[in-house]
mmCIF file of C-alpha atoms and ligand atoms in Angstrom:
data_model
loop_
_atom_site.group_PDB
_atom_site.id
_atom_site.type_symbol
_atom_site.label_atom_id
_atom_site.label_comp_id
_atom_site.label_asym_id
_atom_site.label_seq_id
_atom_site.Cartn_x
_atom_site.Cartn_y
_atom_site.Cartn_z
ATOM 1 C CA MET A 8 -0.045 -0.039 -0.082
ATOM 2 C CA THR A 9 1.311 3.564 -0.819
ATOM 3 C CA GLN A 10 2.295 5.528 2.368
ATOM 4 C CA PRO A 11 0.452 9.064 2.634
ATOM 5 C CA PHE A 12 2.067 11.972 0.659
ATOM 6 C CA SER A 13 3.426 13.464 3.755
ATOM 7 C CA THR A 14 5.006 10.538 5.065
ATOM 8 C CA ARG A 15 6.906 9.899 1.935
ATOM 9 C CA LEU A 16 8.103 13.506 1.652
ATOM 10 C CA LEU A 17 9.132 13.839 5.027
ATOM 11 C CA ALA A 18 11.199 10.720 4.728
ATOM 12 C CA TRP A 19 12.909 12.215 1.693
ATOM 13 C CA TYR A 20 13.269 15.520 3.479
ATOM 14 C CA ASP A 21 14.968 14.046 6.209
ATOM 15 C CA GLN A 22 17.700 12.591 3.977
ATOM 16 C CA HIS A 23 17.711 15.378 1.115
ATOM 17 C CA GLY A 24 16.121 18.357 2.290
ATOM 18 C CA ARG A 25 17.719 21.712 2.838
ATOM 19 C CA LYS A 26 18.698 22.142 6.501
ATOM 20 C CA ASP A 27 21.540 24.772 6.558
ATOM 21 C CA LEU A 28 19.584 27.777 5.309
ATOM 22 C CA PRO A 29 20.447 31.017 7.370
ATOM 23 C CA TRP A 30 16.659 31.587 8.455
ATOM 24 C CA GLN A 31 16.477 28.013 9.882
ATOM 25 C CA HIS A 32 19.075 28.789 12.510
ATOM 26 C CA PRO A 33 17.222 29.725 14.491
ATOM 27 C CA ARG A 34 13.818 29.266 12.870
ATOM 28 C CA ALA A 35 12.096 32.158 14.693
ATOM 29 C CA PRO A 36 9.055 34.040 13.391
ATOM 30 C CA TYR A 37 10.768 37.379 12.634
ATOM 31 C CA ARG A 38 13.388 35.526 10.575
ATOM 32 C CA VAL A 39 11.169 33.310 8.846
ATOM 33 C CA TRP A 40 9.086 36.244 7.825
ATOM 34 C CA ILE A 41 11.869 38.182 6.448
ATOM 35 C CA SER A 42 13.135 35.212 4.483
ATOM 36 C CA GLU A 43 9.575 34.391 3.089
ATOM 37 C CA ILE A 44 9.235 37.977 1.796
ATOM 38 C CA MET A 45 12.521 38.203 0.219
ATOM 39 C CA LEU A 46 12.012 34.461 -1.417
ATOM 40 C CA GLN A 47 8.829 35.786 -3.151
ATOM 41 C CA GLN A 48 10.014 36.017 -6.831
ATOM 42 C CA THR A 49 13.538 35.438 -5.882
ATOM 43 C CA GLN A 50 16.062 32.607 -5.888
ATOM 44 C CA VAL A 51 17.461 31.168 -2.534
ATOM 45 C CA THR A 52 20.879 31.615 -3.683
ATOM 46 C CA THR A 53 20.305 35.473 -4.222
ATOM 47 C CA VAL A 54 18.353 35.957 -0.954
ATOM 48 C CA ILE A 55 20.984 34.523 1.418
ATOM 49 C CA GLY A 56 23.487 37.402 1.318
ATOM 50 C CA TYR A 57 20.535 39.974 1.365
ATOM 51 C CA PHE A 58 19.108 38.224 4.475
ATOM 52 C CA GLU A 59 22.331 38.046 6.333
ATOM 53 C CA LYS A 60 22.808 42.050 5.960
ATOM 54 C CA PHE A 61 19.424 42.583 6.953
ATOM 55 C CA MET A 62 19.450 40.722 9.914
ATOM 56 C CA ALA A 63 22.740 42.324 10.851
ATOM 57 C CA HIS A 64 21.197 45.906 10.550
ATOM 58 C CA PHE A 65 17.709 44.960 12.046
ATOM 59 C CA PRO A 66 17.916 42.121 14.341
ATOM 60 C CA SER A 67 14.456 42.619 15.642
ATOM 61 C CA VAL A 68 11.064 43.741 14.587
ATOM 62 C CA ARG A 69 11.721 47.041 16.712
ATOM 63 C CA ASP A 70 14.893 47.979 15.075
ATOM 64 C CA LEU A 71 13.237 47.436 11.558
ATOM 65 C CA ALA A 72 10.272 49.469 12.808
ATOM 66 C CA LYS A 73 12.410 52.559 14.117
ATOM 67 C CA ALA A 74 14.780 52.610 10.836
ATOM 68 C CA PRO A 75 14.060 55.184 8.393
ATOM 69 C CA GLN A 76 12.508 53.940 5.145
ATOM 70 C CA ASP A 77 15.713 55.016 3.190
ATOM 71 C CA GLU A 78 17.935 52.779 5.111
ATOM 72 C CA VAL A 79 15.472 49.721 4.726
ATOM 73 C CA LEU A 80 15.196 50.558 0.809
ATOM 74 C CA HIS A 81 18.939 50.718 0.748
ATOM 75 C CA LEU A 82 19.437 47.370 2.021
ATOM 76 C CA TRP A 83 16.963 46.083 -0.605
ATOM 77 C CA THR A 84 18.666 47.651 -3.570
ATOM 78 C CA GLY A 85 18.844 45.033 -6.220
ATOM 79 C CA LEU A 86 16.240 42.819 -4.886
ATOM 80 C CA GLY A 87 13.364 44.347 -6.853
ATOM 81 C CA TYR A 88 9.736 44.417 -6.302
ATOM 82 C CA TYR A 89 10.505 47.294 -3.665
ATOM 83 C CA ALA A 90 6.808 47.179 -2.479
ATOM 84 C CA ARG A 91 7.806 44.201 -0.445
ATOM 85 C CA ALA A 92 10.474 46.379 1.495
ATOM 86 C CA ARG A 93 7.992 49.148 2.131
ATOM 87 C CA ASN A 94 5.312 46.633 3.360
ATOM 88 C CA LEU A 95 7.814 45.044 5.679
ATOM 89 C CA HIS A 96 8.794 48.408 7.332
ATOM 90 C CA LYS A 97 4.828 49.291 7.728
ATOM 91 C CA ALA A 98 4.102 45.780 8.880
ATOM 92 C CA ALA A 99 7.178 46.049 11.635
ATOM 93 C CA GLN A 100 5.742 49.427 12.654
ATOM 94 C CA ALA A 101 2.262 47.796 13.074
ATOM 95 C CA MET A 102 3.684 45.105 15.055
ATOM 96 C CA VAL A 103 5.097 47.367 17.535
ATOM 97 C CA THR A 104 1.940 49.220 17.963
ATOM 98 C CA GLU A 105 -0.493 46.311 17.856
ATOM 99 C CA HIS A 106 1.562 43.271 18.827
ATOM 100 C CA ASN A 107 4.078 44.390 21.477
ATOM 101 C CA GLY A 108 6.781 44.394 18.996
ATOM 102 C CA GLU A 109 6.149 40.623 17.885
ATOM 103 C CA LEU A 110 4.767 38.771 15.073
ATOM 104 C CA PRO A 111 1.177 37.486 16.016
ATOM 105 C CA GLY A 112 0.872 33.669 16.060
ATOM 106 C CA ASP A 113 -2.667 33.661 14.483
ATOM 107 C CA LEU A 114 -3.484 33.403 10.719
ATOM 108 C CA ASP A 115 -5.801 36.479 10.590
ATOM 109 C CA ALA A 116 -3.792 38.775 12.482
ATOM 110 C CA LEU A 117 -0.785 37.874 10.424
ATOM 111 C CA GLN A 118 -2.871 38.175 7.233
ATOM 112 C CA ALA A 119 -4.030 41.906 8.513
ATOM 113 C CA LEU A 120 -0.305 43.107 8.368
ATOM 114 C CA PRO A 121 0.662 44.874 5.143
ATOM 115 C CA GLY A 122 2.476 42.512 2.287
ATOM 116 C CA ILE A 123 1.537 39.146 4.205
ATOM 117 C CA GLY A 124 -0.922 36.892 2.047
ATOM 118 C CA ARG A 125 -2.511 33.772 2.879
ATOM 119 C CA SER A 126 0.510 31.405 2.096
ATOM 120 C CA THR A 127 3.274 33.877 3.861
ATOM 121 C CA ALA A 128 1.051 33.839 6.968
ATOM 122 C CA GLY A 129 0.918 30.010 6.602
ATOM 123 C CA ALA A 130 4.670 29.574 6.231
ATOM 124 C CA ILE A 131 5.211 32.017 9.231
ATOM 125 C CA LEU A 132 2.961 29.951 11.491
ATOM 126 C CA ALA A 133 4.202 26.549 10.303
ATOM 127 C CA GLN A 134 7.925 27.562 10.162
ATOM 128 C CA GLY A 135 7.956 30.110 12.947
ATOM 129 C CA PHE A 136 5.654 28.755 15.460
ATOM 130 C CA ASP A 137 5.701 25.013 14.462
ATOM 131 C CA THR A 138 1.894 24.979 14.526
ATOM 132 C CA ARG A 139 -0.108 23.128 11.762
ATOM 133 C CA ALA A 140 -0.614 25.556 8.863
ATOM 134 C CA VAL A 141 -0.938 25.326 5.248
ATOM 135 C CA ILE A 142 1.209 26.956 2.430
ATOM 136 C CA LEU A 143 0.784 27.415 -1.352
ATOM 137 C CA ASP A 144 3.556 29.267 -2.744
ATOM 138 C CA GLY A 145 4.986 28.941 -6.401
ATOM 139 C CA ASN A 146 6.911 25.903 -5.634
ATOM 140 C CA VAL A 147 4.134 24.259 -3.849
ATOM 141 C CA LYS A 148 1.589 25.186 -6.574
ATOM 142 C CA ARG A 149 4.078 23.323 -9.091
ATOM 143 C CA VAL A 150 4.213 20.267 -7.107
ATOM 144 C CA LEU A 151 0.470 20.059 -6.271
ATOM 145 C CA THR A 152 -0.663 20.906 -10.007
ATOM 146 C CA ARG A 153 1.673 18.122 -11.370
ATOM 147 C CA HIS A 154 1.044 15.519 -8.840
ATOM 148 C CA GLY A 155 -2.849 16.038 -8.905
ATOM 149 C CA ALA A 156 -2.919 16.946 -12.596
ATOM 150 C CA VAL A 157 -4.910 20.060 -11.878
ATOM 151 C CA GLU A 158 -6.063 21.659 -14.984
ATOM 152 C CA GLY A 159 -6.381 25.453 -15.487
ATOM 153 C CA PHE A 160 -4.063 28.542 -14.704
ATOM 154 C CA PRO A 161 -3.488 28.454 -10.854
ATOM 155 C CA GLY A 162 -4.266 32.216 -10.796
ATOM 156 C CA ARG A 163 -7.934 31.594 -11.575
ATOM 157 C CA THR A 164 -10.096 31.614 -8.461
ATOM 158 C CA ALA A 165 -11.656 28.049 -9.035
ATOM 159 C CA VAL A 166 -8.121 26.458 -9.736
ATOM 160 C CA ALA A 167 -6.525 28.279 -6.753
ATOM 161 C CA LYS A 168 -9.531 27.031 -4.484
ATOM 162 C CA THR A 169 -8.793 23.431 -5.775
ATOM 163 C CA LEU A 170 -5.254 23.949 -4.943
ATOM 164 C CA TRP A 171 -5.744 25.079 -1.454
ATOM 165 C CA GLU A 172 -8.003 22.288 -0.467
ATOM 166 C CA LEU A 173 -5.383 19.799 -1.997
ATOM 167 C CA ALA A 174 -2.683 21.685 0.022
ATOM 168 C CA ASP A 175 -4.727 21.447 3.101
ATOM 169 C CA THR A 176 -5.591 17.631 2.750
ATOM 170 C CA LYS A 177 -1.879 16.732 2.298
ATOM 171 C CA THR A 178 -0.590 18.995 5.281
ATOM 172 C CA PRO A 179 0.105 16.467 8.368
ATOM 173 C CA ASP A 180 -0.868 17.324 11.858
ATOM 174 C CA THR A 181 2.818 17.009 13.006
ATOM 175 C CA ARG A 182 6.084 18.366 12.037
ATOM 176 C CA SER A 183 4.470 21.222 10.237
ATOM 177 C CA ALA A 184 7.776 23.059 10.006
ATOM 178 C CA ASP A 185 9.860 20.372 8.397
ATOM 179 C CA TYR A 186 6.706 19.484 6.013
ATOM 180 C CA THR A 187 6.336 22.954 4.511
ATOM 181 C CA GLN A 188 9.931 23.210 3.933
ATOM 182 C CA ALA A 189 10.082 19.612 2.566
ATOM 183 C CA ILE A 190 7.531 20.634 -0.209
ATOM 184 C CA MET A 191 8.927 23.821 -0.974
ATOM 185 C CA ASP A 192 12.392 21.961 -1.197
ATOM 186 C CA LEU A 193 10.772 19.323 -3.580
ATOM 187 C CA GLY A 194 9.426 22.223 -5.898
ATOM 188 C CA ALA A 195 12.698 24.053 -5.621
ATOM 189 C CA THR A 196 15.127 21.129 -6.205
ATOM 190 C CA LEU A 197 13.168 18.091 -7.845
ATOM 191 C CA CYS A 198 9.938 19.418 -9.229
ATOM 192 C CA VAL A 199 11.546 22.065 -11.045
ATOM 193 C CA ARG A 200 9.842 24.262 -13.760
ATOM 194 C CA ARG A 201 11.933 22.721 -16.804
ATOM 195 C CA THR A 202 13.193 19.149 -16.778
ATOM 196 C CA PRO A 203 11.937 17.806 -13.238
ATOM 197 C CA ASN A 204 13.702 14.904 -12.084
ATOM 198 C CA CYS A 205 10.912 12.510 -11.394
ATOM 199 C CA ASP A 206 13.162 9.519 -11.081
ATOM 200 C CA ALA A 207 14.313 10.779 -7.793
ATOM 201 C CA CYS A 208 11.006 12.066 -6.575
ATOM 202 C CA PRO A 209 9.473 10.598 -3.498
ATOM 203 C CA VAL A 210 5.737 11.028 -4.495
ATOM 204 C CA SER A 211 6.361 9.874 -8.198
ATOM 205 C CA GLN A 212 4.495 6.494 -7.464
ATOM 206 C CA ASP A 213 1.055 8.422 -7.619
ATOM 207 C CA CYS A 214 1.851 11.559 -9.537
ATOM 208 C CA ALA A 215 -0.960 11.925 -11.968
ATOM 209 C CA ALA A 216 0.862 14.162 -14.435
ATOM 210 C CA LEU A 217 3.707 11.553 -14.700
ATOM 211 C CA LYS A 218 1.326 8.710 -15.057
ATOM 212 C CA ALA A 219 -0.298 10.488 -18.013
ATOM 213 C CA ASN A 220 3.137 11.608 -19.433
ATOM 214 C CA ARG A 221 1.942 15.225 -19.257
ATOM 215 C CA VAL A 222 4.231 16.614 -16.793
ATOM 216 C CA SER A 223 5.282 19.753 -18.877
ATOM 217 C CA ASP A 224 1.455 20.708 -19.305
ATOM 218 C CA PHE A 225 1.317 21.654 -15.659
ATOM 219 C CA PRO A 226 1.103 24.190 -14.134
ATOM 220 C CA TYR A 227 -0.887 25.892 -17.060
ATOM 221 C CA PRO A 228 0.680 29.114 -17.928
ATOM 222 C CA LYS A 229 -0.829 32.446 -17.463
ATOM 223 C CA PRO A 230 -2.956 33.594 -20.400
ATOM 224 C CA LYS A 231 -0.888 35.901 -22.459
ATOM 225 C CA LYS A 232 -1.577 39.631 -22.824
ATOM 226 C CA ALA A 233 0.680 41.856 -24.621
ATOM 227 C CA LYS A 234 2.437 44.315 -22.442
ATOM 228 C CA PRO A 235 1.968 48.209 -23.526
ATOM 229 C CA THR A 236 5.259 50.134 -24.157
ATOM 230 C CA LYS A 237 5.884 53.695 -22.488
ATOM 231 C CA THR A 238 8.868 55.964 -23.257
ATOM 232 C CA ALA A 239 10.815 58.278 -21.195
ATOM 233 C CA ARG A 240 13.885 60.352 -20.893
ATOM 234 C CA MET A 241 16.417 60.098 -17.878
ATOM 235 C CA TYR A 242 18.681 62.812 -16.862
ATOM 236 C CA ILE A 243 21.844 61.726 -15.266
ATOM 237 C CA VAL A 244 23.320 65.057 -14.068
ATOM 238 C CA ARG A 245 26.852 65.160 -12.924
ATOM 239 C CA GLY A 246 28.832 67.718 -10.999
ATOM 240 C CA SER A 247 32.614 67.993 -11.346
ATOM 241 C CA GLU A 248 33.168 66.032 -7.921
ATOM 242 C CA GLY A 249 30.885 63.083 -9.334
ATOM 243 C CA ASP A 250 27.703 64.113 -7.378
ATOM 244 C CA VAL A 251 24.651 63.006 -9.353
ATOM 245 C CA LEU A 252 21.226 64.581 -9.101
ATOM 246 C CA LEU A 253 18.595 62.278 -7.968
ATOM 247 C CA GLU A 254 14.695 62.619 -7.289
ATOM 248 C CA GLN A 255 12.632 60.556 -4.740
ATOM 249 C CA ARG A 256 9.619 58.706 -6.695
ATOM 250 C CA PRO A 257 6.379 59.108 -5.188
ATOM 251 C CA GLN A 258 5.487 56.587 -2.436
ATOM 252 C CA GLU A 259 2.793 54.930 -4.548
ATOM 253 C CA GLY A 260 3.470 53.296 -7.971
ATOM 254 C CA ILE A 261 6.553 52.053 -9.893
ATOM 255 C CA TRP A 262 9.800 52.408 -7.746
ATOM 256 C CA GLY A 263 7.616 54.129 -4.864
ATOM 257 C CA GLY A 264 10.118 55.716 -2.424
ATOM 258 C CA LEU A 265 13.175 55.022 -4.306
ATOM 259 C CA TRP A 266 15.573 57.588 -5.652
ATOM 260 C CA ASN A 267 16.217 57.748 -9.465
ATOM 261 C CA PRO A 268 17.611 60.097 -12.020
ATOM 262 C CA PRO A 269 14.940 62.666 -13.000
ATOM 263 C CA GLU A 270 12.569 61.053 -15.243
ATOM 264 C CA ARG A 271 10.658 63.308 -17.632
ATOM 265 C CA ALA A 272 8.264 62.532 -20.778
ATOM 266 C CA ALA A 273 10.136 61.320 -23.834
ATOM 267 C CA ASP A 274 9.307 64.572 -25.865
ATOM 268 C CA TYR A 275 10.513 66.834 -23.040
ATOM 269 C CA ALA A 276 12.848 69.447 -24.158
ATOM 270 C CA ASP A 277 16.357 69.232 -22.512
ATOM 271 C CA SER A 278 16.576 72.949 -22.316
ATOM 272 C CA SER A 279 13.195 72.949 -20.040
ATOM 273 C CA PHE A 280 14.782 70.265 -17.764
ATOM 274 C CA LEU A 281 17.892 72.396 -17.448
ATOM 275 C CA ALA A 282 15.810 75.396 -16.756
ATOM 276 C CA GLU A 283 13.776 73.618 -13.878
ATOM 277 C CA TYR A 284 16.719 73.326 -11.639
ATOM 278 C CA ASP A 285 18.714 76.138 -13.037
ATOM 279 C CA LEU A 286 21.727 73.933 -14.320
ATOM 280 C CA ASP A 287 24.765 75.383 -16.032
ATOM 281 C CA ALA A 288 25.391 72.553 -18.393
ATOM 282 C CA GLY A 289 28.707 72.303 -19.904
ATOM 283 C CA GLU A 290 27.810 69.065 -22.101
ATOM 284 C CA VAL A 291 24.569 67.342 -22.770
ATOM 285 C CA LEU A 292 24.881 63.982 -24.429
ATOM 286 C CA GLN A 293 22.199 61.575 -25.372
ATOM 287 C CA GLY A 294 22.924 57.797 -24.626
ATOM 288 C CA SER A 295 21.470 54.788 -26.536
ATOM 289 C CA PRO A 296 17.780 54.151 -25.463
ATOM 290 C CA PHE A 297 17.157 50.863 -23.542
ATOM 291 C CA ARG A 298 14.361 48.847 -22.365
ATOM 292 C CA HIS A 299 13.221 48.099 -18.663
ATOM 293 C CA THR A 300 10.257 45.713 -18.339
ATOM 294 C CA PHE A 301 8.074 46.041 -15.350
ATOM 295 C CA SER A 302 5.494 43.102 -14.740
ATOM 296 C CA HIS A 303 2.811 45.083 -16.622
ATOM 297 C CA TYR A 304 4.650 47.251 -19.221
ATOM 298 C CA HIS A 305 7.861 47.974 -21.024
ATOM 299 C CA LEU A 306 9.619 51.293 -20.461
ATOM 300 C CA ASP A 307 11.785 52.434 -23.203
ATOM 301 C CA ILE A 308 14.248 54.868 -21.436
ATOM 302 C CA THR A 309 16.450 57.535 -23.436
ATOM 303 C CA PRO A 310 19.489 58.455 -21.297
ATOM 304 C CA VAL A 311 20.628 62.018 -21.323
ATOM 305 C CA PHE A 312 23.903 62.662 -19.766
ATOM 306 C CA VAL A 313 24.534 66.266 -18.406
ATOM 307 C CA ALA A 314 27.965 67.598 -17.191
ATOM 308 C CA LEU A 315 27.872 70.689 -15.190
ATOM 309 C CA ASN A 316 30.118 73.626 -15.232
ATOM 310 C CA GLY A 317 31.118 75.263 -12.026
ATOM 311 C CA ALA A 318 29.856 74.432 -8.394
ATOM 312 C CA LEU A 319 26.510 72.400 -7.737
ATOM 313 C CA PRO A 320 23.670 74.745 -7.733
ATOM 314 C CA ALA A 321 21.590 74.535 -4.457
ATOM 315 C CA LEU A 322 18.276 72.603 -5.032
ATOM 316 C CA VAL A 323 15.165 74.434 -4.453
ATOM 317 C CA THR A 324 12.415 71.847 -4.427
ATOM 318 C CA ASP A 325 9.101 71.084 -2.728
ATOM 319 C CA GLY A 326 10.118 68.880 0.386
ATOM 320 C CA ASP A 327 12.763 66.345 0.073
ATOM 321 C CA ALA A 328 12.187 65.402 -3.421
ATOM 322 C CA ALA A 329 15.676 65.827 -5.025
ATOM 323 C CA LEU A 330 19.238 65.852 -3.604
ATOM 324 C CA TRP A 331 22.748 65.540 -4.777
ATOM 325 C CA TYR A 332 24.034 62.093 -4.367
ATOM 326 C CA GLN A 333 27.703 61.074 -4.104
ATOM 327 C CA PRO A 334 27.979 57.535 -5.420
ATOM 328 C CA GLU A 335 31.615 56.839 -4.696
ATOM 329 C CA GLY A 336 32.104 56.431 -0.728
ATOM 330 C CA GLY A 337 29.250 58.770 0.239
ATOM 331 C CA GLN A 338 27.653 58.316 3.480
ATOM 332 C CA GLN A 339 23.931 58.666 2.149
ATOM 333 C CA GLN A 340 22.149 55.341 2.411
ATOM 334 C CA LEU A 341 19.539 55.574 -0.239
ATOM 335 C CA GLY A 342 17.167 52.952 -1.927
ATOM 336 C CA LEU A 343 18.174 53.081 -5.514
ATOM 337 C CA SER A 344 16.184 51.546 -8.354
ATOM 338 C CA ALA A 345 17.986 49.087 -10.577
ATOM 339 C CA VAL A 346 17.833 51.384 -13.483
ATOM 340 C CA ALA A 347 19.377 54.012 -11.326
ATOM 341 C CA VAL A 348 22.382 51.812 -10.269
ATOM 342 C CA LYS A 349 22.571 50.924 -13.907
ATOM 343 C CA LEU A 350 22.813 54.642 -15.172
ATOM 344 C CA LEU A 351 25.050 55.637 -12.294
ATOM 345 C CA ALA A 352 27.633 53.170 -13.517
ATOM 346 C CA ALA A 353 27.101 53.783 -17.228
ATOM 347 C CA PRO A 354 29.893 55.131 -19.284
ATOM 348 C CA LEU A 355 29.474 58.532 -20.978
ATOM 349 C CA PRO A 356 28.525 58.247 -24.555
ATOM 350 C CA GLU A 357 30.866 59.632 -27.322
ATOM 351 C CA PRO A 358 30.101 63.034 -28.056
ATOM 352 C CA GLN A 359 28.260 63.580 -31.434
ATOM 353 C CA LEU A 360 30.598 65.368 -34.051
ATOM 354 C CA PRO A 361 28.973 68.049 -36.308
ATOM 355 C CA LEU A 362 28.330 66.686 -39.774
HETATM 356 S S1 SF4 B 417 6.957 12.688 -10.167
HETATM 357 FE FE1 SF4 B 417 7.756 14.370 -11.286
HETATM 358 S S2 SF4 B 417 6.257 15.956 -11.815
HETATM 359 FE FE2 SF4 B 417 5.363 14.420 -10.264
HETATM 360 S S3 SF4 B 417 5.690 15.610 -8.288
HETATM 361 FE FE3 SF4 B 417 7.601 14.373 -8.532
HETATM 362 S S4 SF4 B 417 8.942 15.586 -9.737
HETATM 363 FE FE4 SF4 B 417 6.955 16.557 -9.878
#
């Protein structure tokens, strides 16, 4: 007789599962929460370094809650999906005011916090509190859609409902932390997106997709929708000491709260931009356009490099929306977008010679 799914999976985990991830030592609720948020859309190998740095800076909920937002975004620079960092910060502040600086050990209270969805709340309970809880992240969805040959795109409500029910049925009453880690590990190491290693899989015996020779059909892909393309100019304004002009993005929307080279409409006149800040430009050079793709649109960016004459002009702006940033050895800790990092490191284009 076939043993239960969880029994086979846990036996495999005991031999082959990942037990040396930094957030497993110790597996405390705060550390599990931070790792779970970082792991959304991001590989374990990338997350490890960020996680260790983050923990060194913010060893507790209270440390995170009282930090300036810029410091949090600075430590997130390069990880992408910055709403995650802003929500972490807001959730830590809510934990201080509402939960005495601790993560609540309750599914509804966790889900009421910014950025914590049902699966993340389940992972925190299972891993951080070792109580029975159900998870359904990307890896688990892949395993369950294949194992149960669940038809339809998992983002559809009816399919998601089936998957949550399946996930619940399979979750054992004991060893919750190990089981959730085991099913995530199975998805990350054997039941991978391309070429899963079914020969080594502990639950292959009753895997419906394997039996039907349809493993590559699951999970169903997201129905395709063409992404629109937007265009913009971005100004990389440098003083003679290497200081660069940055503007802070509004809190809501793309790159919310991050610092970026000033972005203007693609047909904005360079002279209008220079006049905005009263800049005395020695040289204005247009670079090659490049594309940055967000989840829901492409942004074609034309970089414009401006070298200033003389001293840096004082910035007269509304609030703190712009500043001079010193990329080399400066003390300012700012959250920069990936595009800002790229543009600040970009070489100057060749001057265009008159024809
Ligand atoms: S048998 Fe293959 S497809 Fe089925 S769950 Fe295991 S690794 Fe995934």
